[in-house]
Backbone as CSV, one residue per row, in Angstrom:
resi,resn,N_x,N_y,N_z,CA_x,CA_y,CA_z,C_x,C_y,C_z
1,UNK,16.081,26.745,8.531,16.555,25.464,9.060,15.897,24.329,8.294
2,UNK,16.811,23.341,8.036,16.210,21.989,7.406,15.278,21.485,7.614
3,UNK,14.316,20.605,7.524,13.235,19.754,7.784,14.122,18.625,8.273
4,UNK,13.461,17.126,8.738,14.112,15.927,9.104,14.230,15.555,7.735
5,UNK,15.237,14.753,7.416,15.665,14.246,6.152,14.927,12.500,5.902
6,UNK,14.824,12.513,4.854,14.504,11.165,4.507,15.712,10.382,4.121
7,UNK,15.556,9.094,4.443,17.003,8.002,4.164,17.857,8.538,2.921
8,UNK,19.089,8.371,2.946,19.987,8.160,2.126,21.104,7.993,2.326
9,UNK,22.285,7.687,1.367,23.058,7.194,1.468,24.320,8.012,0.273
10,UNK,25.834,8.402,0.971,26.593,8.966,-0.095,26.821,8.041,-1.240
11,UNK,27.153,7.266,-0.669,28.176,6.056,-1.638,26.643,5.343,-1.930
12,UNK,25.940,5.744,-3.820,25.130,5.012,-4.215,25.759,3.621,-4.914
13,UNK,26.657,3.955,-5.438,27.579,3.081,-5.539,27.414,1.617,-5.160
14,UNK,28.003,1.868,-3.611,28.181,1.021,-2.452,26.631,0.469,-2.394
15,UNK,25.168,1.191,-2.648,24.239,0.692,-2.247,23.671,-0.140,-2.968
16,UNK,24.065,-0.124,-4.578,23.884,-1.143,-5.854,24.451,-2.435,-5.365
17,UNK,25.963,-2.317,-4.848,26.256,-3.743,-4.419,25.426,-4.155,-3.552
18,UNK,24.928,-3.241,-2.540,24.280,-3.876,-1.009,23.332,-4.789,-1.385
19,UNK,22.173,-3.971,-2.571,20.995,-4.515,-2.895,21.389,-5.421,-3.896
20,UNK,22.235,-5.964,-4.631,22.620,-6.579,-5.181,22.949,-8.592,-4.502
21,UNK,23.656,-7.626,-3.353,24.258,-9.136,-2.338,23.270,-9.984,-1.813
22,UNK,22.046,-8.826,-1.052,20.808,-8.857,-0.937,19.934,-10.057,-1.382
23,UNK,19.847,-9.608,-2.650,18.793,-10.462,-3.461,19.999,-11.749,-3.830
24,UNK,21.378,-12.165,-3.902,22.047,-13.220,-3.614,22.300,-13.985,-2.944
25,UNK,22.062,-13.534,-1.194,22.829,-14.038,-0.256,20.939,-14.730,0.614
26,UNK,21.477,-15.969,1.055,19.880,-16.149,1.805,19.727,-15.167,3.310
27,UNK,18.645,-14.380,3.501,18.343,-13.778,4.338,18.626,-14.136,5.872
28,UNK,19.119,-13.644,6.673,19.700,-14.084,7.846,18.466,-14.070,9.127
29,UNK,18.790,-14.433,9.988,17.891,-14.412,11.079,17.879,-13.347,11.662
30,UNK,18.798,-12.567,11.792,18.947,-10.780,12.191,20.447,-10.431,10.996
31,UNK,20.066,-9.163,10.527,20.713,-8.885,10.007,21.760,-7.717,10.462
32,UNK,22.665,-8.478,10.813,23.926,-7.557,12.121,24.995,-7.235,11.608
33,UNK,25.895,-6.656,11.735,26.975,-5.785,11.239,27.952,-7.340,11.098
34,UNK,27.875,-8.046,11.958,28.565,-9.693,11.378,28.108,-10.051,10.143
35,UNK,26.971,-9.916,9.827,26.071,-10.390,8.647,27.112,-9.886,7.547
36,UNK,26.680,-8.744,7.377,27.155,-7.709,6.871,28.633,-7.421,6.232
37,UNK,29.603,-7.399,7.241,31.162,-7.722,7.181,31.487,-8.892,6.529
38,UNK,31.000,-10.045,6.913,31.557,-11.218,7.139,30.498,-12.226,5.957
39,UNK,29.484,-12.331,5.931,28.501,-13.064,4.674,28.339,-12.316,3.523
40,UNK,28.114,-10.966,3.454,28.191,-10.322,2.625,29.791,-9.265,1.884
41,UNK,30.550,-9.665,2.519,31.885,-9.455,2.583,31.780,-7.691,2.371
42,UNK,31.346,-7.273,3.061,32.019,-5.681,3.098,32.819,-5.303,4.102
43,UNK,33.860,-3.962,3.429,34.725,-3.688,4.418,33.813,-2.142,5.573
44,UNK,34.195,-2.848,6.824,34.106,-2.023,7.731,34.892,-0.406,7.546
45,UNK,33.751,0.503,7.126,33.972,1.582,7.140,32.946,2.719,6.889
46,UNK,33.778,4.195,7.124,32.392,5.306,7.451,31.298,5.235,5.979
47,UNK,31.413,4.561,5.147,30.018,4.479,4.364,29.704,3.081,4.258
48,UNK,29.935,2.080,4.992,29.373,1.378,5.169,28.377,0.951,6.115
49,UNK,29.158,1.930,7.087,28.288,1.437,8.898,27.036,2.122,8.527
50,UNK,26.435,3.234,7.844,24.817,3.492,8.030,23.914,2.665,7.066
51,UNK,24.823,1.647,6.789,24.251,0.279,5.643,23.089,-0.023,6.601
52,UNK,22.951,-0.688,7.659,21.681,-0.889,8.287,21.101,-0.179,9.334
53,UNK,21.517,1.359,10.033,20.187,2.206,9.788,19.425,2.388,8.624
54,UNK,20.023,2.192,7.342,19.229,2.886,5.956,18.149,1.871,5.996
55,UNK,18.901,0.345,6.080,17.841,-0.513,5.485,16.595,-0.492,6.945
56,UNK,17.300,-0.097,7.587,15.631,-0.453,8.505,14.612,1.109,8.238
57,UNK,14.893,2.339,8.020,14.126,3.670,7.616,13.668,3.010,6.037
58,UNK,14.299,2.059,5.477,13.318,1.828,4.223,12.232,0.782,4.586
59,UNK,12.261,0.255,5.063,11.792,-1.302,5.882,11.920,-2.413,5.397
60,UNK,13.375,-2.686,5.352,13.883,-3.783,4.817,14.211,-4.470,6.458
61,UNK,14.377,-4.373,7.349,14.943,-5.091,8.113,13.801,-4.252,9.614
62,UNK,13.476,-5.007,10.251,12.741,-4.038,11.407,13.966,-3.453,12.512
63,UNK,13.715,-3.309,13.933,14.329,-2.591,14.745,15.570,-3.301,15.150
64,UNK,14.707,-4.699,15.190,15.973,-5.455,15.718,16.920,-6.366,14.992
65,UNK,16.883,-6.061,13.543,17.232,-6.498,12.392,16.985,-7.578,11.950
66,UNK,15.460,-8.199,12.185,14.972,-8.891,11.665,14.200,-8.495,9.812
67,UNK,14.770,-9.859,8.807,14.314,-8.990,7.126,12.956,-9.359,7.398
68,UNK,12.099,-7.983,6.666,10.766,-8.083,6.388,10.379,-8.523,5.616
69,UNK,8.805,-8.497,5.315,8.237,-9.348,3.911,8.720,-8.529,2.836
70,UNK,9.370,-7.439,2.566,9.854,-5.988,1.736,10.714,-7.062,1.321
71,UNK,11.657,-7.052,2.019,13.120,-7.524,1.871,13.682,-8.971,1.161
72,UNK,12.239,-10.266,1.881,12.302,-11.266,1.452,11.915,-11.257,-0.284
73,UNK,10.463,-10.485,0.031,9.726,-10.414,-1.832,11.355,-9.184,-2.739
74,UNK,12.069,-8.559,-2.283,12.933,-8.003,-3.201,13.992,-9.162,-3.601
75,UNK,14.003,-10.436,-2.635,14.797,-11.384,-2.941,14.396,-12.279,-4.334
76,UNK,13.185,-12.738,-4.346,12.312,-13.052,-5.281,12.996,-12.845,-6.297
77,UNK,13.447,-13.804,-8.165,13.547,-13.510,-8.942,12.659,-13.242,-9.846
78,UNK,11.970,-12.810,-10.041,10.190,-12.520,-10.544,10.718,-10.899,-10.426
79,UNK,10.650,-10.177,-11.398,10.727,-8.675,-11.482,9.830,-8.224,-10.989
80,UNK,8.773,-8.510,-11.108,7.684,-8.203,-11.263,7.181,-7.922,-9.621
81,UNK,7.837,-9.178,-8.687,7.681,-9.061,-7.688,8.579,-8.455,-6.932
82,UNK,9.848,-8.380,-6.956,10.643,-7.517,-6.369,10.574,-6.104,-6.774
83,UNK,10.092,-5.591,-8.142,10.180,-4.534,-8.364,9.145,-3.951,-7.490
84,UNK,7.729,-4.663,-7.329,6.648,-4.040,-6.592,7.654,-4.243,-4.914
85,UNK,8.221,-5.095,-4.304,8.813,-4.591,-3.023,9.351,-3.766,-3.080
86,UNK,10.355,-2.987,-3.999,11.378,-1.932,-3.823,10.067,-0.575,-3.673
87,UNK,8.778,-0.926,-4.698,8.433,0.460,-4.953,7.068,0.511,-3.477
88,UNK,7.373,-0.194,-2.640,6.561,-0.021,-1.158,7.758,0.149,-0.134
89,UNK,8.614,0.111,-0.733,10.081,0.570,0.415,9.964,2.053,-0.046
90,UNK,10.440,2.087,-1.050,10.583,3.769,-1.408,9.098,4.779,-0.661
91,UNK,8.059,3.995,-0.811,6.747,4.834,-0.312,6.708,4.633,1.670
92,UNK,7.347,3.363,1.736,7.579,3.625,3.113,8.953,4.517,3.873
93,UNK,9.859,4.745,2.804,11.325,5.455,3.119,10.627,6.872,3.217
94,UNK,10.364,7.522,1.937,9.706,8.462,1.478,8.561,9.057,2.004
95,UNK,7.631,8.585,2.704,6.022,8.855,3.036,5.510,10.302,3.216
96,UNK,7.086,10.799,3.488,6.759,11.991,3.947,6.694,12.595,2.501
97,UNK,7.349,12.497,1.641,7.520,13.647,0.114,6.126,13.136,-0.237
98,UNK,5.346,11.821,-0.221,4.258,11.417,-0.817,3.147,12.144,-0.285
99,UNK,3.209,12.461,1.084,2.438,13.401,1.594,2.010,14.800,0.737
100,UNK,2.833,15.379,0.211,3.223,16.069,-0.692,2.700,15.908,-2.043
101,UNK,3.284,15.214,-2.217,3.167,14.902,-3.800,3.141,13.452,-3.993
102,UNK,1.563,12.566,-4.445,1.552,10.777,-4.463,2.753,10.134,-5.436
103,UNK,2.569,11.297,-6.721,3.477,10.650,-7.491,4.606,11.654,-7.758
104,UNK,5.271,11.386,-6.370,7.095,11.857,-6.757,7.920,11.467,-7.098
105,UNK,7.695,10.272,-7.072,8.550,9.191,-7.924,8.639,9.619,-9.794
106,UNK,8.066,10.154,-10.207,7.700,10.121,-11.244,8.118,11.575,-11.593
107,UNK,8.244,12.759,-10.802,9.383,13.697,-11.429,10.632,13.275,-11.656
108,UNK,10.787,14.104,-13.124,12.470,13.872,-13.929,13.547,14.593,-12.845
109,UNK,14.692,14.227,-12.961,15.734,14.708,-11.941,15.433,16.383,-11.754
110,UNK,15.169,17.202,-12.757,15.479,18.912,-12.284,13.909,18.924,-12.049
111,UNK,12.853,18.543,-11.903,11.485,18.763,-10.992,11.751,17.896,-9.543
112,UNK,12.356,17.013,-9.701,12.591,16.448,-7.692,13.311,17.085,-7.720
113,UNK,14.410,17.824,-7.949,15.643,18.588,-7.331,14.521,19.743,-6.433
114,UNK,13.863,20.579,-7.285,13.057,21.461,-6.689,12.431,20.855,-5.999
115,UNK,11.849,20.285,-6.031,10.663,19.397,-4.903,10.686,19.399,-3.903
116,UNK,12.425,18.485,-3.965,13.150,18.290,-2.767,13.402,19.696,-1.703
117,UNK,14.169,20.865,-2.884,14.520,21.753,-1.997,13.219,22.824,-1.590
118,UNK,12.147,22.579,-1.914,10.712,23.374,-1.184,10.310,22.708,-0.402
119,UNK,9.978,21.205,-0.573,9.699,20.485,0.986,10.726,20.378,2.024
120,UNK,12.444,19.927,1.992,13.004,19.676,2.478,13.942,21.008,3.197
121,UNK,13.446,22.424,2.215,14.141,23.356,3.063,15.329,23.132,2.563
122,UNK,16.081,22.810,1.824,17.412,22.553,1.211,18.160,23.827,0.115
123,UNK,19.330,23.780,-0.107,20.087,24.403,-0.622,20.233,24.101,-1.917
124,UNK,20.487,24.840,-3.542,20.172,24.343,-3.896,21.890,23.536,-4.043
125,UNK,22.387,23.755,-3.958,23.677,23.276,-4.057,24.251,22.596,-2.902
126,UNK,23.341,22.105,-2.211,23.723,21.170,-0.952,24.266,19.549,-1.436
127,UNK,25.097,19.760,-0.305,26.303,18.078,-0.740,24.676,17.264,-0.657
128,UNK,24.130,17.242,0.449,23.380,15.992,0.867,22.016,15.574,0.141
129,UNK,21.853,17.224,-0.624,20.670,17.464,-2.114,20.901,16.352,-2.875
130,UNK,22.225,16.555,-3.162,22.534,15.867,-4.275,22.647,13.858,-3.749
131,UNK,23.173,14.008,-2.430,23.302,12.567,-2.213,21.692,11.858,-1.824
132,UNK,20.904,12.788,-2.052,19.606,12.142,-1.559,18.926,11.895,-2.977
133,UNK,19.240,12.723,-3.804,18.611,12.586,-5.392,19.225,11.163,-5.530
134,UNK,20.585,10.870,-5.530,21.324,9.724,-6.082,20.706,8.272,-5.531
135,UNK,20.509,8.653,-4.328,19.939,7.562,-3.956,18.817,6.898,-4.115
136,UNK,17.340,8.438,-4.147,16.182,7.588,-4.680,16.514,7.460,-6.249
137,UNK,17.132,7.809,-7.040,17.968,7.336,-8.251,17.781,6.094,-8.434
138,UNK,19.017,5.679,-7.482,19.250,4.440,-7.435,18.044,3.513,-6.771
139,UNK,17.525,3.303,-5.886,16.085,2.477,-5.559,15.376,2.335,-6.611
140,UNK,14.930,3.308,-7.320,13.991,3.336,-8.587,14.458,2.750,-9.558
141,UNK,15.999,2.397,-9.542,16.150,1.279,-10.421,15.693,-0.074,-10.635
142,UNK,15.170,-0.330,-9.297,14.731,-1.802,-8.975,13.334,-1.563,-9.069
143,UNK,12.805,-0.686,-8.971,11.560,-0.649,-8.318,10.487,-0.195,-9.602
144,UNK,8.996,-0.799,-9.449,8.060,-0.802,-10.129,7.029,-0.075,-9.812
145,UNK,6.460,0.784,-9.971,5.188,1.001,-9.425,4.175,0.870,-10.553
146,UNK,4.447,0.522,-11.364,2.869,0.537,-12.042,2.456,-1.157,-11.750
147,UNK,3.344,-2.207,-11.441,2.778,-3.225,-10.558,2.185,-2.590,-9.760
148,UNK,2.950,-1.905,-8.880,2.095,-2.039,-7.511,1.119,-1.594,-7.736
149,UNK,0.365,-0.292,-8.596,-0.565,0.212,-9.046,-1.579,-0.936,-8.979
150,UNK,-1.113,-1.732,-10.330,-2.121,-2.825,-10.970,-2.544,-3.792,-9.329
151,UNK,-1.568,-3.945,-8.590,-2.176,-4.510,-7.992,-3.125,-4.284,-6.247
152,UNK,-2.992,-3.129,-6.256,-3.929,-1.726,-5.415,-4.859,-2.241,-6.650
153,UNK,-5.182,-1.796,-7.654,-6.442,-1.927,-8.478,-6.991,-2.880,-7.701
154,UNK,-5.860,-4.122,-8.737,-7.139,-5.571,-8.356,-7.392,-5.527,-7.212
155,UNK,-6.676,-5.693,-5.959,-6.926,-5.959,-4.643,-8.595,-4.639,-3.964
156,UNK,-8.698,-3.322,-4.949,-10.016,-2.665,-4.418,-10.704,-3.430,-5.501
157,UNK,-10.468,-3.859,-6.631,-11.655,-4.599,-7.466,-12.097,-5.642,-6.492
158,UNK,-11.322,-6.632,-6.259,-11.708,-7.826,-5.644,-12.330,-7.486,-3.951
159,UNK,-11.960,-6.597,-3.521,-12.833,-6.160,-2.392,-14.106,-5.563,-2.732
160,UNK,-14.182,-4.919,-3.820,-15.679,-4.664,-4.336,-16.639,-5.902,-4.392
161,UNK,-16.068,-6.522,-5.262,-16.705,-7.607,-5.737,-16.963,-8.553,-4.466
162,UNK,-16.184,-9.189,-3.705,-16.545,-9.735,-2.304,-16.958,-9.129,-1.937
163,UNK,-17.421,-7.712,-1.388,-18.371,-6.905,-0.614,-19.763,-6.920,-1.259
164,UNK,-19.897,-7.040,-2.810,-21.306,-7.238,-2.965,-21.615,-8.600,-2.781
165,UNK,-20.782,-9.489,-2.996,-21.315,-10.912,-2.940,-21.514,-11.152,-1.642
166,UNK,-20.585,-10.388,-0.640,-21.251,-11.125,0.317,-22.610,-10.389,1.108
167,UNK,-23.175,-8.955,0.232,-24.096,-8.139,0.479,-25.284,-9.088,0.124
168,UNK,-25.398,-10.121,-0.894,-26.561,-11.002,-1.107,-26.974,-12.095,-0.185
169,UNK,-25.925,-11.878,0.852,-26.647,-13.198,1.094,-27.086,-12.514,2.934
170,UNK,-27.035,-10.955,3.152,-28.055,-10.138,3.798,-29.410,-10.918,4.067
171,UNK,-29.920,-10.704,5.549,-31.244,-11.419,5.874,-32.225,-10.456,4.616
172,UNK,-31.909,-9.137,4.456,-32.294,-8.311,3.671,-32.314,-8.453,2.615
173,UNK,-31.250,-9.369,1.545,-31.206,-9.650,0.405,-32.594,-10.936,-0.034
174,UNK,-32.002,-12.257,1.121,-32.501,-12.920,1.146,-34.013,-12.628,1.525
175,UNK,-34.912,-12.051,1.990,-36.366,-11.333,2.305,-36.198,-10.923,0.878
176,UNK,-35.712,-10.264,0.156,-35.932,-9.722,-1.289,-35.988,-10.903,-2.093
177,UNK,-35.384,-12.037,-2.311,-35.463,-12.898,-3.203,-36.357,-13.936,-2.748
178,UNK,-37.392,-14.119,-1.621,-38.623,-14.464,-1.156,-39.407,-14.040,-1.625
179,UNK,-39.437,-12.328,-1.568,-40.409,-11.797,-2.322,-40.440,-11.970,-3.606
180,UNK,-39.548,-11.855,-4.697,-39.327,-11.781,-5.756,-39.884,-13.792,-6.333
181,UNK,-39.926,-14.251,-5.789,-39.992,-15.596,-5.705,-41.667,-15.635,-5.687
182,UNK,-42.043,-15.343,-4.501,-43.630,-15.278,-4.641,-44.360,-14.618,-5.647
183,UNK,-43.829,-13.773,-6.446,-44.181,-13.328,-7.702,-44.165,-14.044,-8.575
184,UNK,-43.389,-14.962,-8.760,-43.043,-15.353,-9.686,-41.945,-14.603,-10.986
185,UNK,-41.117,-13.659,-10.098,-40.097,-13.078,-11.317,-38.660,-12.582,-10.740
186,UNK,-37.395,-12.568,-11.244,-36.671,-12.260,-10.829,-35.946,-10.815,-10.496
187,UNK,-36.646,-10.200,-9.649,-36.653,-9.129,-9.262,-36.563,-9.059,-7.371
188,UNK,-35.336,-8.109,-7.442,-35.649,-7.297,-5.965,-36.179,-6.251,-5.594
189,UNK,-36.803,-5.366,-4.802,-37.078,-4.467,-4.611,-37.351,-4.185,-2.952
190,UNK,-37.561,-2.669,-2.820,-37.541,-2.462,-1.384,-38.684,-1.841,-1.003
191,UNK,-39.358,-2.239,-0.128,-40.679,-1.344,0.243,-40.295,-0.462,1.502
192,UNK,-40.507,1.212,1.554,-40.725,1.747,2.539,-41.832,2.554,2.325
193,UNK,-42.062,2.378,4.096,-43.448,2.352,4.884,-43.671,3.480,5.666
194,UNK,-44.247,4.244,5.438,-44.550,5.600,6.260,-45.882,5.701,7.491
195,UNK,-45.224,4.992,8.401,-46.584,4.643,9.061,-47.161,5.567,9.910
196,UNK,-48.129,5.903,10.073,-49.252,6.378,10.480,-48.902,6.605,13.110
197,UNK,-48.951,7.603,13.064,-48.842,7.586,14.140,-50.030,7.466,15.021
198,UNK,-50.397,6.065,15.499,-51.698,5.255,15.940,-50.975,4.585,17.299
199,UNK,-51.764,4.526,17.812,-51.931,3.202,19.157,-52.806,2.296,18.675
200,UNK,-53.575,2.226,17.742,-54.225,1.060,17.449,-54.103,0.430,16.491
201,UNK,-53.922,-0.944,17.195,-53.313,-1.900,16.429,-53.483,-2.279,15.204
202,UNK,-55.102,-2.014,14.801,-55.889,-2.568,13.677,-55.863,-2.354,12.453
203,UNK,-54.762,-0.612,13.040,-54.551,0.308,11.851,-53.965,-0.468,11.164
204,UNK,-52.406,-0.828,11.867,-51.142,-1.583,10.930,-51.846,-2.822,10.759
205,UNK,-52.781,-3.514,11.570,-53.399,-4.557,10.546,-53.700,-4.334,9.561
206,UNK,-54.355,-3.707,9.507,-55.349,-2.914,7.941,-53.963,-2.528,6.735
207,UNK,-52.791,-2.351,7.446,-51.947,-1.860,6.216,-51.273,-3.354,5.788
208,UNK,-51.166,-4.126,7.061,-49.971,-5.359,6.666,-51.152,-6.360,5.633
209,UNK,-52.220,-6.208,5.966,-52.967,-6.921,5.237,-53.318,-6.795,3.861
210,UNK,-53.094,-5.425,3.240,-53.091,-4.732,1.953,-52.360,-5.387,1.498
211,UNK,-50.627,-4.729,1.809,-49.874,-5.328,1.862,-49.343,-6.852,0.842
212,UNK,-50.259,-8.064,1.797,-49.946,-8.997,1.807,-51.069,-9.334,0.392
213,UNK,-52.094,-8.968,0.192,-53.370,-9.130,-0.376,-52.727,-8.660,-1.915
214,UNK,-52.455,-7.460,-2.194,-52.052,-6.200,-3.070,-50.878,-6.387,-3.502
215,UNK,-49.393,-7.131,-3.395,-48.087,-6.737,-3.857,-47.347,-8.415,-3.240
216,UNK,-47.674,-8.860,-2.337,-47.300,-10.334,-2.032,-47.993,-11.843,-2.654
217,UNK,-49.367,-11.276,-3.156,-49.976,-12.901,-3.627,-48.995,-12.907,-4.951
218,UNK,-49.432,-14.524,-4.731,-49.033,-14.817,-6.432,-50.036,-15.061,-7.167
């Protein structure tokens, strides 16, 4: 028996115009089968009506057919930026093959054919094999991922980099550049202390006073 299927569509065809009208037409306040018919001029029929279940399983449109930030940035004339929306639709359509395999996007048609039919339980000569190949086909026409790559990079670079900067300014950092200061040199360092299991007080006097005498004067 099959697995649950991931989005697609017969008529890829039909879905070049969709995404086409798409990135032409200004985004509606819900995007409803009026929208649809009537602004985007398609004719009412059986491969048209799963036009917006598809787009909401990619997340172009949410439940109640409101367009997402996906949908608006694929509007964008900037390739660069619509191509990175198409290629976070496909990973949100898809999530499940990525589970699988991160970069499936990136098998040639006869390695996803197999892919498809070991994860998906498929035939290999199934009508809907073939209409599901056509379709992520077609998405990947628009779509970029080595943007999106580049910009997963920068976005963990730049969280690195803000995570140490804002690691300096630690009560801990700052106690290090006190110390380093009373030396007179630009250096941090960390002292640990293995203290002595005492009730009397005089002991850890005797050490804080080293301490302060030994590694703190200037």
């Amino acid at each position: 028996m099959a697995k649950e299927l991931p989005p697609y569509l017969n008529s890829t065809g039909q879905l070049q115009d969709l995404l086409k009208k798409i990135q032409e037409a200004p985004p509606p306040a819900r995007f409803s089968h009026d929208f649809l018919f009537t602004n985007l001029k398609f004719t009412k029929s059986g491969s048209t009506l799963p036009f917006i279940p598809f787009l909401k399983r990619i997340g172009f449109i949410s439940n109640d057919g409101t367009p997402s930030d996906i949908y608006k940035k694929f509007r964008n004339p900037d390739k660069k930026i619509s191509g990175n929306a198409m290629a976070q639709a496909i990973k949100v359509a898809y999530s499940n093959l990525y589970s699988r395999n991160e970069y499936f996007h990136n098998l040639n048609k006869t390695d996803l054919k197999n892919f498809l039919i070991e994860v998906l339980e498929l035939e290999a000569n199934s009508v809907t094999l073939n209409a599901l190949i056509r379709t992520i086909d077609t998405l990947k026409l628009y779509a970029n991922f080595d943007i999106t790559s580049a910009i997963e990079t920068k976005t963990l670079e730049n969280g690195i980099s803000k995570g140490e900067h804002d690691t300096d300014d630690t009560d801990e950092h700052k106690e290090k550049r006190k110390v380093s200061e009373l030396n007179g040199i630009n250096l941090s360092y960390t002292i640990n202390l293995n203290l002595p299991e005492t009730s009397d007080i005089k002991v850890f006097d005797a050490i804080f006073k080293s301490l302060k005498e030994n590694l703190l004067k200037k």
